[in-house]
mmCIF file of C-alpha atoms in Angstrom:
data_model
loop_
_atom_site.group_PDB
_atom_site.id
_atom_site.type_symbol
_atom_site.label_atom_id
_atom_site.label_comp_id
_atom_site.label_asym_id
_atom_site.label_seq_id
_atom_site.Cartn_x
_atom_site.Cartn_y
_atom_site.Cartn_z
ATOM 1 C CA UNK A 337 98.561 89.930 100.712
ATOM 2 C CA UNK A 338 96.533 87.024 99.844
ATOM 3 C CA UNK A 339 99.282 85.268 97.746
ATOM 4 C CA UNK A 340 101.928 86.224 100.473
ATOM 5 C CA UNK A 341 100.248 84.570 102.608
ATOM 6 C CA UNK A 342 99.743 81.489 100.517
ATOM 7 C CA UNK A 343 103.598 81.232 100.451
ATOM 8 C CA UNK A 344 104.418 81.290 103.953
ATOM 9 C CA UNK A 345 101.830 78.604 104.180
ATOM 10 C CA UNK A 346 103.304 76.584 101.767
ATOM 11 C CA UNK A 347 106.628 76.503 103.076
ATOM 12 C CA UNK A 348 105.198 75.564 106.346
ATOM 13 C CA UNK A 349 103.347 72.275 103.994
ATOM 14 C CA UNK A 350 106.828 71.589 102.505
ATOM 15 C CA UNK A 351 108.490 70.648 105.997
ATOM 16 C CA UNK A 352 104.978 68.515 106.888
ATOM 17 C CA UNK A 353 105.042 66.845 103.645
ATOM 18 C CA UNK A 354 108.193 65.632 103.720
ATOM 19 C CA UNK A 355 108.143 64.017 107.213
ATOM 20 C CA UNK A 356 104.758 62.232 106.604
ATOM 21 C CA UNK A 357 106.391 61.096 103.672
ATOM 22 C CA UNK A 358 109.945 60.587 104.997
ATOM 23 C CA UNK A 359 111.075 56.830 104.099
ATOM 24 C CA UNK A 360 108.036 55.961 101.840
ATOM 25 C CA UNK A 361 109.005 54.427 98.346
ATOM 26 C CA UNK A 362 107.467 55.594 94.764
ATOM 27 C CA UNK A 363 104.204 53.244 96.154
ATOM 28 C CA UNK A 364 103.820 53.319 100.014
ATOM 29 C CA UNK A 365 102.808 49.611 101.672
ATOM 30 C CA UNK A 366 99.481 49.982 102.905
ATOM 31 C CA UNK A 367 98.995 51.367 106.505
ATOM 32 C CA UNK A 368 95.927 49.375 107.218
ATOM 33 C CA UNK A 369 92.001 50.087 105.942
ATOM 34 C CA UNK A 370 89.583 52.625 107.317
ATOM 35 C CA UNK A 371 86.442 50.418 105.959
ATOM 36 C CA UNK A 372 84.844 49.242 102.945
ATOM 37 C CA UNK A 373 82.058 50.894 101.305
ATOM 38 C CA UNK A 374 78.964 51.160 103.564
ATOM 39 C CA UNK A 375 77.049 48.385 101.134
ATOM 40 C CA UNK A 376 77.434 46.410 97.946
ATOM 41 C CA UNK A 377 79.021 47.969 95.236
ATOM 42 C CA UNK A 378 75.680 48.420 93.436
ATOM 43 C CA UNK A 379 74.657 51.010 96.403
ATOM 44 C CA UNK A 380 78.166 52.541 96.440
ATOM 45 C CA UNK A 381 77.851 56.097 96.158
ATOM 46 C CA UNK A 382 81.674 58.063 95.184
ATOM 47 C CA UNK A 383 81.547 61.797 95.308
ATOM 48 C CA UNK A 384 83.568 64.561 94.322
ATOM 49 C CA UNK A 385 84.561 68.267 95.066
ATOM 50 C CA UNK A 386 86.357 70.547 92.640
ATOM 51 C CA UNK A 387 88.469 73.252 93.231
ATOM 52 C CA UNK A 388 87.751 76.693 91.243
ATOM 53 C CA UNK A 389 89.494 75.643 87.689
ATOM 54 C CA UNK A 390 86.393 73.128 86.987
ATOM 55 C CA UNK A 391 85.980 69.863 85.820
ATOM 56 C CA UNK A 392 86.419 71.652 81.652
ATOM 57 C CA UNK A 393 90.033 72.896 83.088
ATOM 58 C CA UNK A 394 91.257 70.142 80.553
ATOM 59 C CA UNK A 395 93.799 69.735 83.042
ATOM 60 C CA UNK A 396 93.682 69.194 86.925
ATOM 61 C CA UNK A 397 89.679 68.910 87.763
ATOM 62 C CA UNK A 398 88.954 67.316 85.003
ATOM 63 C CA UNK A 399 91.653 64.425 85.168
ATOM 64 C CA UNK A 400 89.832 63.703 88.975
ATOM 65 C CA UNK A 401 86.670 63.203 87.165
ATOM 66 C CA UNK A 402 87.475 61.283 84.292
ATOM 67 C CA UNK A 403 88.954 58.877 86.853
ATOM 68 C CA UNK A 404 85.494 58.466 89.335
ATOM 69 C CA UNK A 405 83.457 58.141 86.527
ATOM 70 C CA UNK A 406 85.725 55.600 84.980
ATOM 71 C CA UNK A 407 85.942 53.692 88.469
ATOM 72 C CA UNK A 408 82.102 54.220 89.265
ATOM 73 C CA UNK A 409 81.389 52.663 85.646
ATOM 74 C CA UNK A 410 83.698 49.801 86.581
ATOM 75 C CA UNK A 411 82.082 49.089 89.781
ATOM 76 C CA UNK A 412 78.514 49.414 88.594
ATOM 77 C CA UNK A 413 78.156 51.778 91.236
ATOM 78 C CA UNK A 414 75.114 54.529 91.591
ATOM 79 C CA UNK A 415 76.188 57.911 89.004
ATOM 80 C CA UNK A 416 78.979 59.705 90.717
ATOM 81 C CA UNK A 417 78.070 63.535 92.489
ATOM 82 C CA UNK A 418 80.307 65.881 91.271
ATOM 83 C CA UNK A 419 80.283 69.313 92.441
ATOM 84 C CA UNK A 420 82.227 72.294 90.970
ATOM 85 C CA UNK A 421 83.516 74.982 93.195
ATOM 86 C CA UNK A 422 83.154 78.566 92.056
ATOM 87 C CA UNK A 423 85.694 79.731 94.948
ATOM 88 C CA UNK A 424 87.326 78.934 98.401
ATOM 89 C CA UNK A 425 84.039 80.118 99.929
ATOM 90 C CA UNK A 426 81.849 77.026 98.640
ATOM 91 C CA UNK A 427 83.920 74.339 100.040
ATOM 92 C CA UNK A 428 82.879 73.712 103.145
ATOM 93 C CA UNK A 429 79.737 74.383 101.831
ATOM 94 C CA UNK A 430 79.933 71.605 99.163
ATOM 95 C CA UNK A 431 81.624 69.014 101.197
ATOM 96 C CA UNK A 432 78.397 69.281 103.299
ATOM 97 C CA UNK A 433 76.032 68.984 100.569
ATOM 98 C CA UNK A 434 77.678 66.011 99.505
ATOM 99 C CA UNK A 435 77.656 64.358 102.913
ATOM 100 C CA UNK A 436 74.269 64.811 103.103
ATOM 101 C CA UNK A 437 73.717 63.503 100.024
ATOM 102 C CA UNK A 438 74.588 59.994 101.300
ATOM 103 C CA UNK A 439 77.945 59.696 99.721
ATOM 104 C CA UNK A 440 80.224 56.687 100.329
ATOM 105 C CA UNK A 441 83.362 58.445 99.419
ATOM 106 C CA UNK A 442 83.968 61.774 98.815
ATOM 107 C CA UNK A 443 87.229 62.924 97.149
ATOM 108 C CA UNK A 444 88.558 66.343 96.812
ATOM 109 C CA UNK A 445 90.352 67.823 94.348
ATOM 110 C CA UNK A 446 93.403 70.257 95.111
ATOM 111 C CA UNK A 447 95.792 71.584 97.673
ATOM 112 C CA UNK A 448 93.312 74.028 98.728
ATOM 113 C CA UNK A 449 90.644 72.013 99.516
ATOM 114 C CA UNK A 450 92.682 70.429 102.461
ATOM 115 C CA UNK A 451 91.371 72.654 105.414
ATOM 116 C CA UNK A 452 88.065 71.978 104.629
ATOM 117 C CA UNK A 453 88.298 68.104 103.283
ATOM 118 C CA UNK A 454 89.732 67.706 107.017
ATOM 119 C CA UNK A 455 86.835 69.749 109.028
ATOM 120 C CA UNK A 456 84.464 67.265 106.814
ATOM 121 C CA UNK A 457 86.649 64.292 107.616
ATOM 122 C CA UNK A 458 86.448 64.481 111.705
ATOM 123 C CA UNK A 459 83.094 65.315 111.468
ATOM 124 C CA UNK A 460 82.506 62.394 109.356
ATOM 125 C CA UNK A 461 84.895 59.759 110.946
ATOM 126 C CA UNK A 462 82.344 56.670 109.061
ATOM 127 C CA UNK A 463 82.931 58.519 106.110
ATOM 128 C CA UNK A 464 86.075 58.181 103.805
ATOM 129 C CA UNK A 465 87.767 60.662 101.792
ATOM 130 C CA UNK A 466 90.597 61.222 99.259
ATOM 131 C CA UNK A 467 92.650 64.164 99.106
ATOM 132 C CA UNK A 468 94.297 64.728 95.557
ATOM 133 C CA UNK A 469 97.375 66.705 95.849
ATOM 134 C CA UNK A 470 97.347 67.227 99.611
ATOM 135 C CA UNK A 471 98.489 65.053 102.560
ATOM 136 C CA UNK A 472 95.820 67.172 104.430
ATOM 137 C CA UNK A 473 98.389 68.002 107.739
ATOM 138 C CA UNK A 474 97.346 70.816 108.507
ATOM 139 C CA UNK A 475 99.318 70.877 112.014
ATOM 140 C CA UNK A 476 102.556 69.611 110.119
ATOM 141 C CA UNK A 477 103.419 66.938 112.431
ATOM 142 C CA UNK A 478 104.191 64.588 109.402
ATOM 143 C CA UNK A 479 101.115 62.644 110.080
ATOM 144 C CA UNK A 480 97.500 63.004 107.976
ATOM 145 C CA UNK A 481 95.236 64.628 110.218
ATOM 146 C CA UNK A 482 92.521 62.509 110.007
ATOM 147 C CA UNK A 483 92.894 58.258 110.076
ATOM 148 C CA UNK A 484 90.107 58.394 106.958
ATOM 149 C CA UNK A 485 91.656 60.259 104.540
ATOM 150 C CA UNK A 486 94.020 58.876 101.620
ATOM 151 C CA UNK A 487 96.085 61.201 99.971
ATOM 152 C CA UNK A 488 97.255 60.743 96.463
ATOM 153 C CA UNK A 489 99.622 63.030 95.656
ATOM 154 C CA UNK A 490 102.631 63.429 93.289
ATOM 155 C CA UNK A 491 106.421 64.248 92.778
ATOM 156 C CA UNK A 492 106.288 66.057 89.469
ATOM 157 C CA UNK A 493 109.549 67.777 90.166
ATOM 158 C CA UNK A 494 110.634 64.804 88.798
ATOM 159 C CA UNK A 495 109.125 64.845 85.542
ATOM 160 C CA UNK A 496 109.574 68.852 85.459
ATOM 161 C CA UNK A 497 113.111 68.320 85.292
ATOM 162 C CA UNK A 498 113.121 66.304 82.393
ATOM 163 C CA UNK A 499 110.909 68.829 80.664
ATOM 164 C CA UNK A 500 113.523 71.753 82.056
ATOM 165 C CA UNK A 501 116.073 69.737 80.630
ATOM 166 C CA UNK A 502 114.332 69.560 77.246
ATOM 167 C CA UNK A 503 113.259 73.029 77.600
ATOM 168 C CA UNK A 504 116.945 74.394 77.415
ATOM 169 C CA UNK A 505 118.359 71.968 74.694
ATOM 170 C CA UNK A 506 115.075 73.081 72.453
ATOM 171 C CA UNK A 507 115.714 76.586 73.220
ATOM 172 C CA UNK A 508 116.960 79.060 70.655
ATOM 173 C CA UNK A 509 117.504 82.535 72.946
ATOM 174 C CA UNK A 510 118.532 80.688 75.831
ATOM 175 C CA UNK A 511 115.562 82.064 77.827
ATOM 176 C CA UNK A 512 112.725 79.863 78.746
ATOM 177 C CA UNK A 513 110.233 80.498 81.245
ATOM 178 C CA UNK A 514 107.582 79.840 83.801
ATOM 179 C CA UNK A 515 104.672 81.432 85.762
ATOM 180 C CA UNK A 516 101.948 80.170 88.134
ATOM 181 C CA UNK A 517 98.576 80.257 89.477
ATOM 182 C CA UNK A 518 99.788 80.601 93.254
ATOM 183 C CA UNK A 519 102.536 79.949 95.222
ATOM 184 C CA UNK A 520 101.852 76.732 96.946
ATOM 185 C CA UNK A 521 103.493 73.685 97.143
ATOM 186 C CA UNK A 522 101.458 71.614 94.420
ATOM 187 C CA UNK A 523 102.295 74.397 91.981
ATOM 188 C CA UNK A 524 106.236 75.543 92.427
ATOM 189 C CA UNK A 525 107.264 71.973 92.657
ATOM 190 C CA UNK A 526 106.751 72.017 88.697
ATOM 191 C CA UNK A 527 108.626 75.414 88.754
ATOM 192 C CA UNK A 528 111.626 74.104 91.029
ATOM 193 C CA UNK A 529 112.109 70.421 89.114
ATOM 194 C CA UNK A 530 111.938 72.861 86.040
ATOM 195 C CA UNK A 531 114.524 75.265 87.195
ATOM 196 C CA UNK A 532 116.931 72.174 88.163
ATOM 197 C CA UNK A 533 116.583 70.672 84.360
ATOM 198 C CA UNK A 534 117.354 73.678 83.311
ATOM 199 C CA UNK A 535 120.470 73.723 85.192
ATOM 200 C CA UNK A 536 121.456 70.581 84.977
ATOM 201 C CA UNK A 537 121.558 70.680 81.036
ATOM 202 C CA UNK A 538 123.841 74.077 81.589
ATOM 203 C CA UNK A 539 125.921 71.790 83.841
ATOM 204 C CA UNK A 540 126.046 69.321 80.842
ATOM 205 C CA UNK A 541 126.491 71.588 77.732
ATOM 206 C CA UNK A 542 128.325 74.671 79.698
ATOM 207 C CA UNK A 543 125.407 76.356 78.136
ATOM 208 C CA UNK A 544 123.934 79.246 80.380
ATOM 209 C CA UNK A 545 120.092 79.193 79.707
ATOM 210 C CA UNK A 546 118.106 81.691 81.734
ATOM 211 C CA UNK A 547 114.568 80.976 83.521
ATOM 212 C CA UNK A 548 112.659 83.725 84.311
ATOM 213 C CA UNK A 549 109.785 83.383 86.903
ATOM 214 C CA UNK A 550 110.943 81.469 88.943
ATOM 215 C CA UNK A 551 114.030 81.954 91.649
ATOM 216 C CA UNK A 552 115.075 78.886 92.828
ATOM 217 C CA UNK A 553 116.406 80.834 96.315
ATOM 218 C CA UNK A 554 113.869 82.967 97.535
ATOM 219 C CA UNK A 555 111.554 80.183 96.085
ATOM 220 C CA UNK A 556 109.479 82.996 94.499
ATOM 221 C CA UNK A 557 108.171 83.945 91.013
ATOM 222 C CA UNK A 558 105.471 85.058 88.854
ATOM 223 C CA UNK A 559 102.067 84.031 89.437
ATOM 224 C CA UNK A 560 98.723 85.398 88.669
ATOM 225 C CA UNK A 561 96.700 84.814 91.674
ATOM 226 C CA UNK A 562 94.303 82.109 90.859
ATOM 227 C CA UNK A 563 93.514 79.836 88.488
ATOM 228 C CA UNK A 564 91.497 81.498 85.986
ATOM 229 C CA UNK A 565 91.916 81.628 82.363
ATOM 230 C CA UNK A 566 91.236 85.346 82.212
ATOM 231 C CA UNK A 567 93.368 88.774 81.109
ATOM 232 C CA UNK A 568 95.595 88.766 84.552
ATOM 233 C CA UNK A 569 97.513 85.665 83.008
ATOM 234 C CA UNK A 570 97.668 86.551 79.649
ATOM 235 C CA UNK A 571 99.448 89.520 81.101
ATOM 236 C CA UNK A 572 101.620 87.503 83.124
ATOM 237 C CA UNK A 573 102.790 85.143 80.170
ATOM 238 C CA UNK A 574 103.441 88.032 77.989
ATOM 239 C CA UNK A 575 105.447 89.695 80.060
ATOM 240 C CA UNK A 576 107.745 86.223 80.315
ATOM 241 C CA UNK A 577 107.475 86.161 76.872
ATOM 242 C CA UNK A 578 108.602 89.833 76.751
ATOM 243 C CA UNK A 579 111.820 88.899 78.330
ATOM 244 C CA UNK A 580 112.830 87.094 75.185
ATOM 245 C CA UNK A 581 111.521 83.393 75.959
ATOM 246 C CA UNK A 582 111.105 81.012 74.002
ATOM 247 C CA UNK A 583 109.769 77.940 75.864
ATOM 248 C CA UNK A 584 106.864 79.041 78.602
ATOM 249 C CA UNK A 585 105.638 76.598 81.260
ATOM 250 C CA UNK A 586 102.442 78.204 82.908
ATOM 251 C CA UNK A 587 101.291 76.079 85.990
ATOM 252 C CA UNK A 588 97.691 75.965 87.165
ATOM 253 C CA UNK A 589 95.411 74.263 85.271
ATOM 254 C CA UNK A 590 93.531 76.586 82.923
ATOM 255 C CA UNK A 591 96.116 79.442 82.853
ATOM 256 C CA UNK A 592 97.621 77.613 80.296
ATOM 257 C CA UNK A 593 94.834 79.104 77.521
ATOM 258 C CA UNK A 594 95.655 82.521 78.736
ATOM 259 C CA UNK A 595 99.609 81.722 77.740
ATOM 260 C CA UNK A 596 98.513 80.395 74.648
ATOM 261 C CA UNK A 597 96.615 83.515 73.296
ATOM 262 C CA UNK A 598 99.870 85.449 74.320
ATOM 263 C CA UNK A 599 102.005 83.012 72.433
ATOM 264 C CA UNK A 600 100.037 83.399 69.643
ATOM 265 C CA UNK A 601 99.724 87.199 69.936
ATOM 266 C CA UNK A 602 103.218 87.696 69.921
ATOM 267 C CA UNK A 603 103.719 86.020 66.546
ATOM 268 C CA UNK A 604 107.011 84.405 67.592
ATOM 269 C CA UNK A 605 107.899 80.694 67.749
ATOM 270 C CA UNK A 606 107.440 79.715 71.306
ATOM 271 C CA UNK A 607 106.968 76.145 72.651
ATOM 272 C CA UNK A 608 104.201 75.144 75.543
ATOM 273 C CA UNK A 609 105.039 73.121 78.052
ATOM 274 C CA UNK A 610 101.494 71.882 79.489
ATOM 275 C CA UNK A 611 100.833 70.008 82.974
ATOM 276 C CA UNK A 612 98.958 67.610 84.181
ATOM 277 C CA UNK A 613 97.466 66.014 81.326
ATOM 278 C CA UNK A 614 98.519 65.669 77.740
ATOM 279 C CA UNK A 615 97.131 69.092 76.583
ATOM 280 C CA UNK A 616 97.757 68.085 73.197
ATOM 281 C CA UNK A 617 94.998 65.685 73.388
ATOM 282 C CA UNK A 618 93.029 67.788 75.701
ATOM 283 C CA UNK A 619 92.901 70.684 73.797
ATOM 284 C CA UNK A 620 94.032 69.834 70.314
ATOM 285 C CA UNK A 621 93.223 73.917 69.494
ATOM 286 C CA UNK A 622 96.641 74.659 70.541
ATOM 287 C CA UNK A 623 98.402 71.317 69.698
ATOM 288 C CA UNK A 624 101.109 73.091 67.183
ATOM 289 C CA UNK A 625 102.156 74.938 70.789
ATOM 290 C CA UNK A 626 102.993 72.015 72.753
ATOM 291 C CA UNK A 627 106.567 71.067 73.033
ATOM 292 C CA UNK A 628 105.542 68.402 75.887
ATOM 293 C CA UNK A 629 103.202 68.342 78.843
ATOM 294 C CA UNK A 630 104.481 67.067 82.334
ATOM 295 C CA UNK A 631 101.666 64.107 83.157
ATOM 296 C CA UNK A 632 100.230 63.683 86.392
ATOM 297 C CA UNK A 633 98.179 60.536 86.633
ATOM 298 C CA UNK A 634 95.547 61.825 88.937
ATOM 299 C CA UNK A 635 93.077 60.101 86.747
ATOM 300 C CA UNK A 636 94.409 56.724 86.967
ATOM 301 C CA UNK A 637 95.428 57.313 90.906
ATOM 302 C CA UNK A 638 91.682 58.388 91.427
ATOM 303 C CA UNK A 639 90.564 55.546 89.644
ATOM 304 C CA UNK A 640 92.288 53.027 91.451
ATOM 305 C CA UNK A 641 91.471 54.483 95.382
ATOM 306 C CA UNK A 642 87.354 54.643 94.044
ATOM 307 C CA UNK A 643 87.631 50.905 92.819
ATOM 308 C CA UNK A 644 89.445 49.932 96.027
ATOM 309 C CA UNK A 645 86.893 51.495 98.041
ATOM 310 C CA UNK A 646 83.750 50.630 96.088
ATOM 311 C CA UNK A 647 84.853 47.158 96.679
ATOM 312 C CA UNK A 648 85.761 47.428 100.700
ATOM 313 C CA UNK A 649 89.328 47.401 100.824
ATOM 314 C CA UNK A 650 89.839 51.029 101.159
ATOM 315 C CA UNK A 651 93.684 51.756 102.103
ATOM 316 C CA UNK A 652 94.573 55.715 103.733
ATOM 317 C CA UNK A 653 98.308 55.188 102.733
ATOM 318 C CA UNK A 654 99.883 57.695 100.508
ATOM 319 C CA UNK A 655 100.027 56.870 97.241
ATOM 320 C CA UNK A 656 102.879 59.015 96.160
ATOM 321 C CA UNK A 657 103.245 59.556 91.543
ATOM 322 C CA UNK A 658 106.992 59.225 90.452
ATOM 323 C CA UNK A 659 108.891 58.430 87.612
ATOM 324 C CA UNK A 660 109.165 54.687 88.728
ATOM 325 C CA UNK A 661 105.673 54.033 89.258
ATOM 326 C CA UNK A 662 104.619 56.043 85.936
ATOM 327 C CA UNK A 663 102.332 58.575 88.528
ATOM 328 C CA UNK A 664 104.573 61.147 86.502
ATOM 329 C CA UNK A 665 106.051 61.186 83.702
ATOM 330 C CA UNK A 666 106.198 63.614 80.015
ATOM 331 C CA UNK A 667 103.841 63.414 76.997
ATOM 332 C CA UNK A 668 105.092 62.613 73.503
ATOM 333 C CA UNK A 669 106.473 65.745 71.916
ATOM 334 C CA UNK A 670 103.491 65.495 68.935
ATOM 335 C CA UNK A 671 103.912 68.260 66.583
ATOM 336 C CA UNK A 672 107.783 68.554 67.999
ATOM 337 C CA UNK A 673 109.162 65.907 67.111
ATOM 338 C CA UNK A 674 110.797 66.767 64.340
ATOM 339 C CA UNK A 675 112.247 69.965 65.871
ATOM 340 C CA UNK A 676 113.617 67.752 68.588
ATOM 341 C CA UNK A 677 117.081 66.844 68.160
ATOM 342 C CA UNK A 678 117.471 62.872 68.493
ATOM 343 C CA UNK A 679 120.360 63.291 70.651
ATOM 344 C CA UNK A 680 118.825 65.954 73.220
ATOM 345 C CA UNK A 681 115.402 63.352 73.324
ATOM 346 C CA UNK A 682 117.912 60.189 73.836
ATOM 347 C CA UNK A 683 119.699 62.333 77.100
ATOM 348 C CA UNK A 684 116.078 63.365 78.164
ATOM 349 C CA UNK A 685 115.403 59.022 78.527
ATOM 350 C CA UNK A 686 118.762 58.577 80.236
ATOM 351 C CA UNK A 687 118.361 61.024 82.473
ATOM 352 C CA UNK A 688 114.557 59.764 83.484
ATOM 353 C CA UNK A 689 116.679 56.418 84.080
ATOM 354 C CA UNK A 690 118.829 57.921 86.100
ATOM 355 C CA UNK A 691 116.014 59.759 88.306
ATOM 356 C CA UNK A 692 114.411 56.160 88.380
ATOM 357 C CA UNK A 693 117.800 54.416 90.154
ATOM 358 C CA UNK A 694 118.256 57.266 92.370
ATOM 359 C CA UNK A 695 121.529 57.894 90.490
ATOM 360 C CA UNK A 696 119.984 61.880 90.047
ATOM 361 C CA UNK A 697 117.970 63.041 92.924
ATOM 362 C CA UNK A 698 115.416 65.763 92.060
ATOM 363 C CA UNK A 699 114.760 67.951 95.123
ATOM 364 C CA UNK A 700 111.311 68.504 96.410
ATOM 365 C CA UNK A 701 109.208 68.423 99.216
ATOM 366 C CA UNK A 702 108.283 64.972 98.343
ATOM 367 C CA UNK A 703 111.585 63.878 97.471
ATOM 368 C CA UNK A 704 112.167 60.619 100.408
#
């Protein structure tokens, strides 16, 4: 019931989504400033809310983190508060905590979080926030809900197509596959610009590689849940594996471990596909995995709203991740390489060129 209802909510995101962002280029022109910070940069005072993977999900949470603390050391600001949610339950709860605290800015960390980053927000209109992954409108009126709230979100379907793309020219069974944490919107848009790579190489090569997990028309697949590395997605990878796969894409931050241990379980060669951050670097463990990982620069895009901010120029307009503005984009292929035909890596560039000019259009609910 739980992740049913997560989907019907998500579809109802997609069609909000897409009409705040309707018209917007890769980087949106500034909509005006909610405020600086409430004194020097010295006293600034940047906060932060996980969601349930963690700040060690070597993905998602900790990319948000590594980019305050890299913007609070730039400004010289006071040590950033970070809190880590255990569950949906200690949002609101956190958000709080952090308000009282004193913080300046206080940014949250996943799709989830939105409801709760927006009760904080009104309550809180001196306050300003950041919303990673979420335009927080939670009415779907193509508007954020709240005038001091930034979102900073991204259109990975368009670096998910390049790694579907790769996916089915790397393929040996012509199976690959993919499973998430939930269905929402921040996690099947890697599944969907997956799906169309995968086609589009088929279209290409009159090849006929098969995903599993993910249906591109009743926008509906495998998922686990939640986001924890635990037994529930190992089960879920293998049976994707089990269907002859050879190429896996897991999406939701730390499930990725839990589709490593089946990979390696099942004693076949099978490539990773990671997200978010290069998981090759993140977790070198399971580097000889990793075909590619599909980059989100939530790091950098954190980084650069905390600076802003601790400095008094704080801007609420979207900052929307593409190809064009490197907010997305595909890791080196590592320990790959060599099983990466030059020609397939070559059509993999041209077609990210392509995406770039508008010549391909990747669909998604961020797609303008």
């Amino acid at each position: 019931m739980k992740t049913t209802k997560k989907a019907v909510v998500s579809g109802l995101a997609m069609i909000g989504a897409a009409a705040l962002l309707a018209g917007c280029g890769a980087a949106p022109e500034s909509n005006g400033a909610s405020g600086g910070a409430a004194a020097g940069a010295s006293d600034y005072l940047p906060c932060m809310v996980s969601d349930s993977g963690g700040f060690d999900d070597k993905s998602f949470n900790q990319l948000g983190k590594e980019g305050l603390d890299a913007a609070a050391s730039e400004l010289g600001s006071k040590k950033p508060i970070e809190v880590q949610s255990q569950s949906e339950t200690d949002f609101a709860s956190n958000l709080q905590n952090l308000v009282d605290q004193g913080c300046n800015t206080i940014i949250t960390v996943g799709f989830l979080l939105a409801p709760a980053a927006l009760e904080s927000a009104t309550a809180n209109p001196d306050l300003q926030y950041v919303s990673i992954d979420d335009t927080v409108d939670q009415n779907f009126d193509g508007t954020t809900d709240a005038p001091n709230i930034k979102p900073i979100i991204f259109d990975t379907a368009q670096a998910a197509y390049l790694a579907g793309y790769l996916a089915a020219g790397t393929s040996k069974t012509g199976v690959v596959g993919t499973f998430g944490g939930m269905n929402i919107p921040t996690v099947t848009i890697f599944m969907d610009g997956f799906a169309q790579g995968v086609e589009k190489y088929n279209t290409d090569n009159n090849a006929s590689v098969r995903v599993v997990g993910w249906d591109r028309t009743a926008k509906d697949g495998s998922f686990t849940g939640g986001f924890e590395a635990n037994d529930t997605a190992r089960q879920t990878a293998q049976a994707i594996i089990d269907q002859n796969v050879d190429v896996l894409l897991p999406v939701g931050g730390p499930i990725y471990q839990s589709a490593a241990v089946a990979i390696q379980d099942s004693g076949r060669e099978i490539a990773l596909v990671g997200v978010d951050a290069d998981v090759y670097e993140t977790d070198p463990g399971i580097g000889d995995l990793l075909l590619t990982s599909i980059l989100k620069g939530i790091d950098v895009g954190t980084k650069d709203a905390i600076v802003a901010a601790g400095e008094g120029s704080f801007d609420t307009a979207p900052f929307v991740g593409t190809l064009e503005n490197d907010g997305v984009g595909l890791a080196p292929f590592h320990d790959w390489s060599d099983r990466v035909p030059a020609d397939l890596s070559s059509k993999v560039d041209a077609l990210k060129a392509d995406v770039i000019s508008g010549k391909i259009k990747v669909e998604s609910y961020l797609a303008g």
